[in-house]
Coordinates of C-alpha atoms in Angstrom, one line a residue:
X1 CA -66.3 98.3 -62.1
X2 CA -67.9 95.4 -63.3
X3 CA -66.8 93.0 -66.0
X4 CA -63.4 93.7 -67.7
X5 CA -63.1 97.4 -69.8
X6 CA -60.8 97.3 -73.0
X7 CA -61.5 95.5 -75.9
X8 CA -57.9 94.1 -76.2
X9 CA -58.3 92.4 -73.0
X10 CA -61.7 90.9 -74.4
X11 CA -60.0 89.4 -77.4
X12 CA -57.0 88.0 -75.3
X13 CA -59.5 86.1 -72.8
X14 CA -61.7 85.1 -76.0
X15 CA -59.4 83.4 -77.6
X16 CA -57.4 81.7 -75.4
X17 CA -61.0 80.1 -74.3
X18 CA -62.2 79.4 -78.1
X19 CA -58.7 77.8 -78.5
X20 CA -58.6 75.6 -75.4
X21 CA -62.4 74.8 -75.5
X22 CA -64.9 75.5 -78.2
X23 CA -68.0 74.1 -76.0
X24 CA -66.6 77.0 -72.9
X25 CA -66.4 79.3 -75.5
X26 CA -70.1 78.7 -76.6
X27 CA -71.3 78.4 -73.3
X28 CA -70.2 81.8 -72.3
X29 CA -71.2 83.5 -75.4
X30 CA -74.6 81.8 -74.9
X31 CA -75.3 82.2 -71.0
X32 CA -73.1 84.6 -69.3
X33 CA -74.8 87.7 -68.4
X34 CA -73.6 90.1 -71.0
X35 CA -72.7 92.3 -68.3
X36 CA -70.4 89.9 -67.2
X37 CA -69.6 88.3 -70.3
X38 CA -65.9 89.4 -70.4
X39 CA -65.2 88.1 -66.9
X40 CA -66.3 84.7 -67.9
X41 CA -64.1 84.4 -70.7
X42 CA -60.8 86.8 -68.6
X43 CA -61.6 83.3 -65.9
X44 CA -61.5 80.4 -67.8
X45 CA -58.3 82.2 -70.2
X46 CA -56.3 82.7 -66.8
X47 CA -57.2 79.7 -65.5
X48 CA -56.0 77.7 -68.5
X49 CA -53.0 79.9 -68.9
X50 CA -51.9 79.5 -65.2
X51 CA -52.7 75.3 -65.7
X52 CA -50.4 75.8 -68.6
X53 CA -47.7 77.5 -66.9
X54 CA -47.8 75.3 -63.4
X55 CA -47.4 72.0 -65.8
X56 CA -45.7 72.5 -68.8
X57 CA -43.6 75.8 -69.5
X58 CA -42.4 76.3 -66.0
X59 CA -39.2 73.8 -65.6
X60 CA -39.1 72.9 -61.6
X61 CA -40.6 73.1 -58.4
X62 CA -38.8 76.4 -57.3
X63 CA -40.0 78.0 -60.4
X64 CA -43.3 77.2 -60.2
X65 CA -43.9 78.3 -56.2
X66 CA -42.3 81.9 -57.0
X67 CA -44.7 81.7 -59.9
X68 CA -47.8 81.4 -58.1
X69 CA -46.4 83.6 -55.5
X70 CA -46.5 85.6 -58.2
X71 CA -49.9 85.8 -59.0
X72 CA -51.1 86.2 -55.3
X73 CA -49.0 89.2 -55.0
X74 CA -50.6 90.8 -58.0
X75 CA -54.1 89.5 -57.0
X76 CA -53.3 91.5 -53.8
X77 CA -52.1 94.7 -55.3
X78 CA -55.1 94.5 -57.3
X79 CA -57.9 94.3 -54.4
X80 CA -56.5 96.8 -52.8
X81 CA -55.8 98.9 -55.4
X82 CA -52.3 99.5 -55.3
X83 CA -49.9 100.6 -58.2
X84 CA -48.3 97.5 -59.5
X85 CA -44.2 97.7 -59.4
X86 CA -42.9 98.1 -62.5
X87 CA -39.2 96.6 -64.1
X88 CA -37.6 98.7 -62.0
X89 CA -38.7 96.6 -58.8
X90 CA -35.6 94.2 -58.5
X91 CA -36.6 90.5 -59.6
X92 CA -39.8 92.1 -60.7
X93 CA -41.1 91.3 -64.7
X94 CA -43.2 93.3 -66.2
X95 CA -46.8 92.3 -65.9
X96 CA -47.8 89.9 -69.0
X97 CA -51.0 90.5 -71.0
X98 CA -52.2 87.1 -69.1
X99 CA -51.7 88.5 -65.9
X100 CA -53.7 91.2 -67.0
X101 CA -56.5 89.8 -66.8
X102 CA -55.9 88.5 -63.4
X103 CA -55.1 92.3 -62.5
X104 CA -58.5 93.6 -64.0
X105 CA -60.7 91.0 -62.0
X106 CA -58.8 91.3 -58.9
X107 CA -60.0 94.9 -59.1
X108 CA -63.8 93.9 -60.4
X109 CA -63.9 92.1 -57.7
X110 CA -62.7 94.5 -55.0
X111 CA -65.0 97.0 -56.7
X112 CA -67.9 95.0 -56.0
X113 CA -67.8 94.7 -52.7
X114 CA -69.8 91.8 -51.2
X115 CA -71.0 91.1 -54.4
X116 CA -67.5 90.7 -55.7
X117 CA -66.8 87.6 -53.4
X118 CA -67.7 84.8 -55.4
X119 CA -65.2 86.1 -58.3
X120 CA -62.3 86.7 -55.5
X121 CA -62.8 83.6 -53.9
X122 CA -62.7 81.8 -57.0
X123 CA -59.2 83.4 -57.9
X124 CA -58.1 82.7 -54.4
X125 CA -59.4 78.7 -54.4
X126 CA -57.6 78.7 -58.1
X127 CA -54.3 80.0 -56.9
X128 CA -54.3 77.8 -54.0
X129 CA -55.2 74.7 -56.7
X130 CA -52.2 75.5 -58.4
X131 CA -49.5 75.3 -55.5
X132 CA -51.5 72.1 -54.3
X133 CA -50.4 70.2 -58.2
X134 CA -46.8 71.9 -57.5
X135 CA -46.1 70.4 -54.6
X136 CA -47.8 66.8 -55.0
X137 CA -46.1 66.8 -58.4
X138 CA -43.7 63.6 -58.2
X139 CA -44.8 62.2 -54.5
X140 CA -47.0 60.1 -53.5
X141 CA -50.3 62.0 -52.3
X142 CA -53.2 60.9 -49.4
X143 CA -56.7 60.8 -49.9
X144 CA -56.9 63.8 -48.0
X145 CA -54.9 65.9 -49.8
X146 CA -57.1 64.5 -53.1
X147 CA -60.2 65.5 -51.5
X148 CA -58.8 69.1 -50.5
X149 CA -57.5 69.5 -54.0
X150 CA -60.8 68.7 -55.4
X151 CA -62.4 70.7 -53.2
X152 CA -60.5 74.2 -54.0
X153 CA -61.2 73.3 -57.7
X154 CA -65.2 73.0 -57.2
X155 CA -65.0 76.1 -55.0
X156 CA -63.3 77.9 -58.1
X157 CA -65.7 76.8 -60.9
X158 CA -68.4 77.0 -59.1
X159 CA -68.0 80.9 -57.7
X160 CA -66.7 81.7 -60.7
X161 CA -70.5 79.9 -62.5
X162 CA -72.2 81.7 -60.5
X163 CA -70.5 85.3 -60.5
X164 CA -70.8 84.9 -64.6
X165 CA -74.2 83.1 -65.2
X166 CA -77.0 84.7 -63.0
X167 CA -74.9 87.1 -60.8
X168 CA -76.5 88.3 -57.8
X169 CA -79.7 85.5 -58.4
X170 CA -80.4 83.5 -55.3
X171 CA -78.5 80.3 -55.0
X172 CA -78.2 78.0 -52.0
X173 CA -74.9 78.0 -49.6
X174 CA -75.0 74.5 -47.7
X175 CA -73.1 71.4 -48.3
X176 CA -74.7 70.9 -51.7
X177 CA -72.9 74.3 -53.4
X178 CA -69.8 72.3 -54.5
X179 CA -71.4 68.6 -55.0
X180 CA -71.8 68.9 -59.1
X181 CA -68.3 70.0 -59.8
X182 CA -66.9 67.9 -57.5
X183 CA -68.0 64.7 -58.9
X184 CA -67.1 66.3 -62.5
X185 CA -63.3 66.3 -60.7
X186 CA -63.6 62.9 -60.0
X187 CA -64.4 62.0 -63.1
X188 CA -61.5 64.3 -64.8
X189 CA -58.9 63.3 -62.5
X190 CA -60.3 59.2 -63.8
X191 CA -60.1 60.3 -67.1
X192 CA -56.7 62.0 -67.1
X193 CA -55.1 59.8 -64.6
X194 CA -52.8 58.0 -67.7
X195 CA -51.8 61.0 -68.7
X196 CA -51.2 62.8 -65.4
X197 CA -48.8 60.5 -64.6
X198 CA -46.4 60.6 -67.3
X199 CA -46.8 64.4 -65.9
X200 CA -45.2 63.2 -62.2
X201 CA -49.0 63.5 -60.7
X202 CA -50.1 60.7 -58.9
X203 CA -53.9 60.8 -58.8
X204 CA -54.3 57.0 -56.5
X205 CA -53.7 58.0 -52.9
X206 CA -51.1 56.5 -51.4
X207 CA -53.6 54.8 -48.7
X208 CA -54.7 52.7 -52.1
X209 CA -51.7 51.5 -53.3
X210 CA -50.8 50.1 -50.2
X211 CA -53.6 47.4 -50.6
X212 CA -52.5 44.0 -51.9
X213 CA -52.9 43.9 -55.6
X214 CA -52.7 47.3 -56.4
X215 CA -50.1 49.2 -58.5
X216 CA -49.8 51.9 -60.6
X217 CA -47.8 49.4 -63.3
X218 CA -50.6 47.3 -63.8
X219 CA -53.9 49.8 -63.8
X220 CA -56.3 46.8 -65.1
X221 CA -55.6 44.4 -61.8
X222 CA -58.6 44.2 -59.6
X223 CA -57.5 45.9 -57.0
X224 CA -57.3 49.0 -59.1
X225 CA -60.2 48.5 -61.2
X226 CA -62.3 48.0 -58.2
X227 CA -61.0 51.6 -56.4
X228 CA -62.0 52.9 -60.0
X229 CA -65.3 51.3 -59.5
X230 CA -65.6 53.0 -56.0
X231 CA -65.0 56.4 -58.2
X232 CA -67.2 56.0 -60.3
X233 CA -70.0 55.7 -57.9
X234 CA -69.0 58.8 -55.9
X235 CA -69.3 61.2 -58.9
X236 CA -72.3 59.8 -59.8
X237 CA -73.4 60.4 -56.2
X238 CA -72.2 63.7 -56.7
X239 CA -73.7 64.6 -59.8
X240 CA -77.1 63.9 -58.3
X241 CA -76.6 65.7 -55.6
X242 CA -75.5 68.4 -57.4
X243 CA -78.8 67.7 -59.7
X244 CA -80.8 68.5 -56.7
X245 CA -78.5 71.5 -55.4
X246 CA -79.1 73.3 -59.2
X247 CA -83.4 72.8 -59.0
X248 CA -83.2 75.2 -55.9
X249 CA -80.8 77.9 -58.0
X250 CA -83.1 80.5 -59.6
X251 CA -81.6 81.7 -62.4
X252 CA -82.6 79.4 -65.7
X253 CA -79.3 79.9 -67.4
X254 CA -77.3 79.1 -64.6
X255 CA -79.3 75.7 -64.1
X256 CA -78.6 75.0 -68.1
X257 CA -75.1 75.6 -67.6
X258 CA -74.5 73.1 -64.6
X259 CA -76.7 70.5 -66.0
X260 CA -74.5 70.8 -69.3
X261 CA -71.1 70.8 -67.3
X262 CA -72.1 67.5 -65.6
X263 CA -73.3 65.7 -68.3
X264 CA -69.5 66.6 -70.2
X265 CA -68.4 64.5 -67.8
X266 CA -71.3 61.9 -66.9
X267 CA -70.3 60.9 -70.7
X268 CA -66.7 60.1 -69.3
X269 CA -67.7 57.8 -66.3
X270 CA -70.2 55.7 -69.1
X271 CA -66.9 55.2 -70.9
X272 CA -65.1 54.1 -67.9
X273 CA -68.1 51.6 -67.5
X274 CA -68.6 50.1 -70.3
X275 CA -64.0 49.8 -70.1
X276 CA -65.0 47.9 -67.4
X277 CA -63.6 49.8 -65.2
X278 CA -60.1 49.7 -67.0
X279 CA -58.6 53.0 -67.9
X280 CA -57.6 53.9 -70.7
X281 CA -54.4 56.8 -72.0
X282 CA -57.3 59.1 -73.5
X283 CA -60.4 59.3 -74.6
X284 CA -60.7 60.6 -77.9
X285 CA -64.8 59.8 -78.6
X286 CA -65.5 63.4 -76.3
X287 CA -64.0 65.2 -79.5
X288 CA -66.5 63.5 -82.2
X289 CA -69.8 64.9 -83.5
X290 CA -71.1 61.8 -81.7
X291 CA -69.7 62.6 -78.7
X292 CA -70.5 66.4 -78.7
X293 CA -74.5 65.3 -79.5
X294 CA -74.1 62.7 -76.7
X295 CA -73.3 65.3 -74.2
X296 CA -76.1 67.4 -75.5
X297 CA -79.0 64.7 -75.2
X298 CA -77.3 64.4 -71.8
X299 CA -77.5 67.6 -70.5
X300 CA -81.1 68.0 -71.7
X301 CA -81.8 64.4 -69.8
X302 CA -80.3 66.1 -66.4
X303 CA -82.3 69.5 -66.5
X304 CA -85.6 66.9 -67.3
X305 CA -84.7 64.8 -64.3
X306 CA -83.4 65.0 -61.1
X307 CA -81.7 61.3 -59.8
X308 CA -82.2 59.5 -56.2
X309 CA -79.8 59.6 -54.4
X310 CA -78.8 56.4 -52.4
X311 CA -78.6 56.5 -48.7
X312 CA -74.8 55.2 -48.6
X313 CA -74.1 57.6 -51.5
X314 CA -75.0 60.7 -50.6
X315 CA -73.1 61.6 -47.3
X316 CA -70.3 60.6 -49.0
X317 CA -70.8 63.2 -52.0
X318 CA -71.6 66.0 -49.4
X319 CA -68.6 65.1 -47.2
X320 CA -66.1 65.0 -50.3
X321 CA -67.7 68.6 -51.7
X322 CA -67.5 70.1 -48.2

């Protein structure tokens, strides 16, 4: 059963992605594999939705576990094919249009067999993304747990890319899969680290904000600014790693669409740069026509080019997208 049947479905998972992000929406009417067209947009609508629900319309940390618990139970019904329970189930809600889609590509997935992995694991690294944020939500966090947070999220974009864009084309599984949307994560967690923590997320392990001079009241000392600095450098590291990962994936489109995804956020880190290294509450300039064209002459740079790699930076990329 590949892709998503119905056409209501298709118009849910549309929408929500033209509404949360015009340049996702383009990219999937552009590059997905028409076959797989409506899974592309059925991912990034649950994914936003779930984000949405885990942050803001869910009110505490009880609510939020059962809610997640939630979604596995219905991911699990759905791989194996099971009748989901209906009202009459207890504590059981009906299933909401959202969860639909999770529902729909639960049983793609399944469906598919081994090829169907990718799109199951990228639910599965998703879901476990989400209970991560509940339960570092107002606590300090360690650099580990950072690193393993990041890492679920790069395994979900980057199985769900590849399940949408060029599905079934060869595509290399070492420690290079994950490196491009990891360092993207770096650089969203920078850019939304302001905001995230009016939120309750602390996105500074806690191993950094025991050094002398650095505090979360006070983001512009040098002690912060220089652990900024050391992020920076490791998406960067990441990003061309992650350069040299997509020349060895064989489908074209697939390459266009990882070069464009880095370069979204490449555009953030020169910000942060030229901040020096001070970060700001938001970053408006990403919305512009300036911005948008920026990004564009940057993607088309990174599919021309593939950067060196220093030999300090790059085991560090590889071990952080592990």
């Amino acid at each position: 059963m590949p892709g998503i049947a119905g056409a209501p479905q298709h118009v849910l998972a549309a929408g929500i992605t033209r509404a949360a992000s015009r340049q996702s929406y383009l990219t999937i009417r552009w590059l997905a594999d028409p076959r797989y067209r409506a899974d592309a947009f059925a991912l990034y609508a649950w994914f936003r939705w779930l984000d949405d629900m885990v942050d803001e319309r869910l009110p505490g940390g009880g609510s939020r576990l059962a809610f997640v618990a939630r979604q596995r139970r219905l991911l699990a019904l759905a791989t194996d094919g099971a009748p989901l329970p209906d009202a009459r189930d207890g504590a059981w809600a009906p299933v909401t249009p959202e969860e639909g889609l999770l529902v729909r590509l639960g049983a793609a997935g399944a469906a598919l067999g081994v090829d169907g992995e990718p799109l199951l694991g990228s639910l599965g690294a998703m879901l476990d993304v989400m209970e991560l944020d509940v339960r570092r939500r107002g606590r300090p966090v360690t650099q580990r747990e950072l690193d393993e947070y990041t890492r679920l999220l790069a395994v979900a974009v980057t199985e769900a890319l590849h399940h949408c864009i060029g599905h079934g084309c060869p595509s290399p599984h070492d420690d290079t899969r994950y490196a491009a949307v990891t360092g993207a994560h770096v650089a969203h967690m920078l850019r939304d680290l302001v905001e995230d923590l009016d939120a309750g997320y602390v996105n500074v392990p806690a191993e950094v904000l025991d050094e002398p001079g650095a505090s979360l009241a006070d983001l512009h000392a040098p002690a912060m600014r220089a652990w900024v600095r050391d992020r920076v450098e490791l998406a960067r590291a990441c990003f061309a790693v992650g350069r040299q990962y997509l020349e060895r994936v064989e489908d074209p489109r697939c390459r266009v669409a990882g070069h464009a995804y880095t370069a979204r956020f490449e555009w953030v880190l020169d910000a942060i740069e030229a901040d020096g290294y001070r970060l700001r509450a938001g970053y408006p300039e990403r919305a512009t026509l300036r911005g948008g064209l920026r990004i564009a002459a940057d993607a088309a740079r990174s599919l021309l080019a593939s950067d060196a790699v220093g030999p300090r930076q790059a085991p560090r990329a590889l071990a952080v997208a592990r």
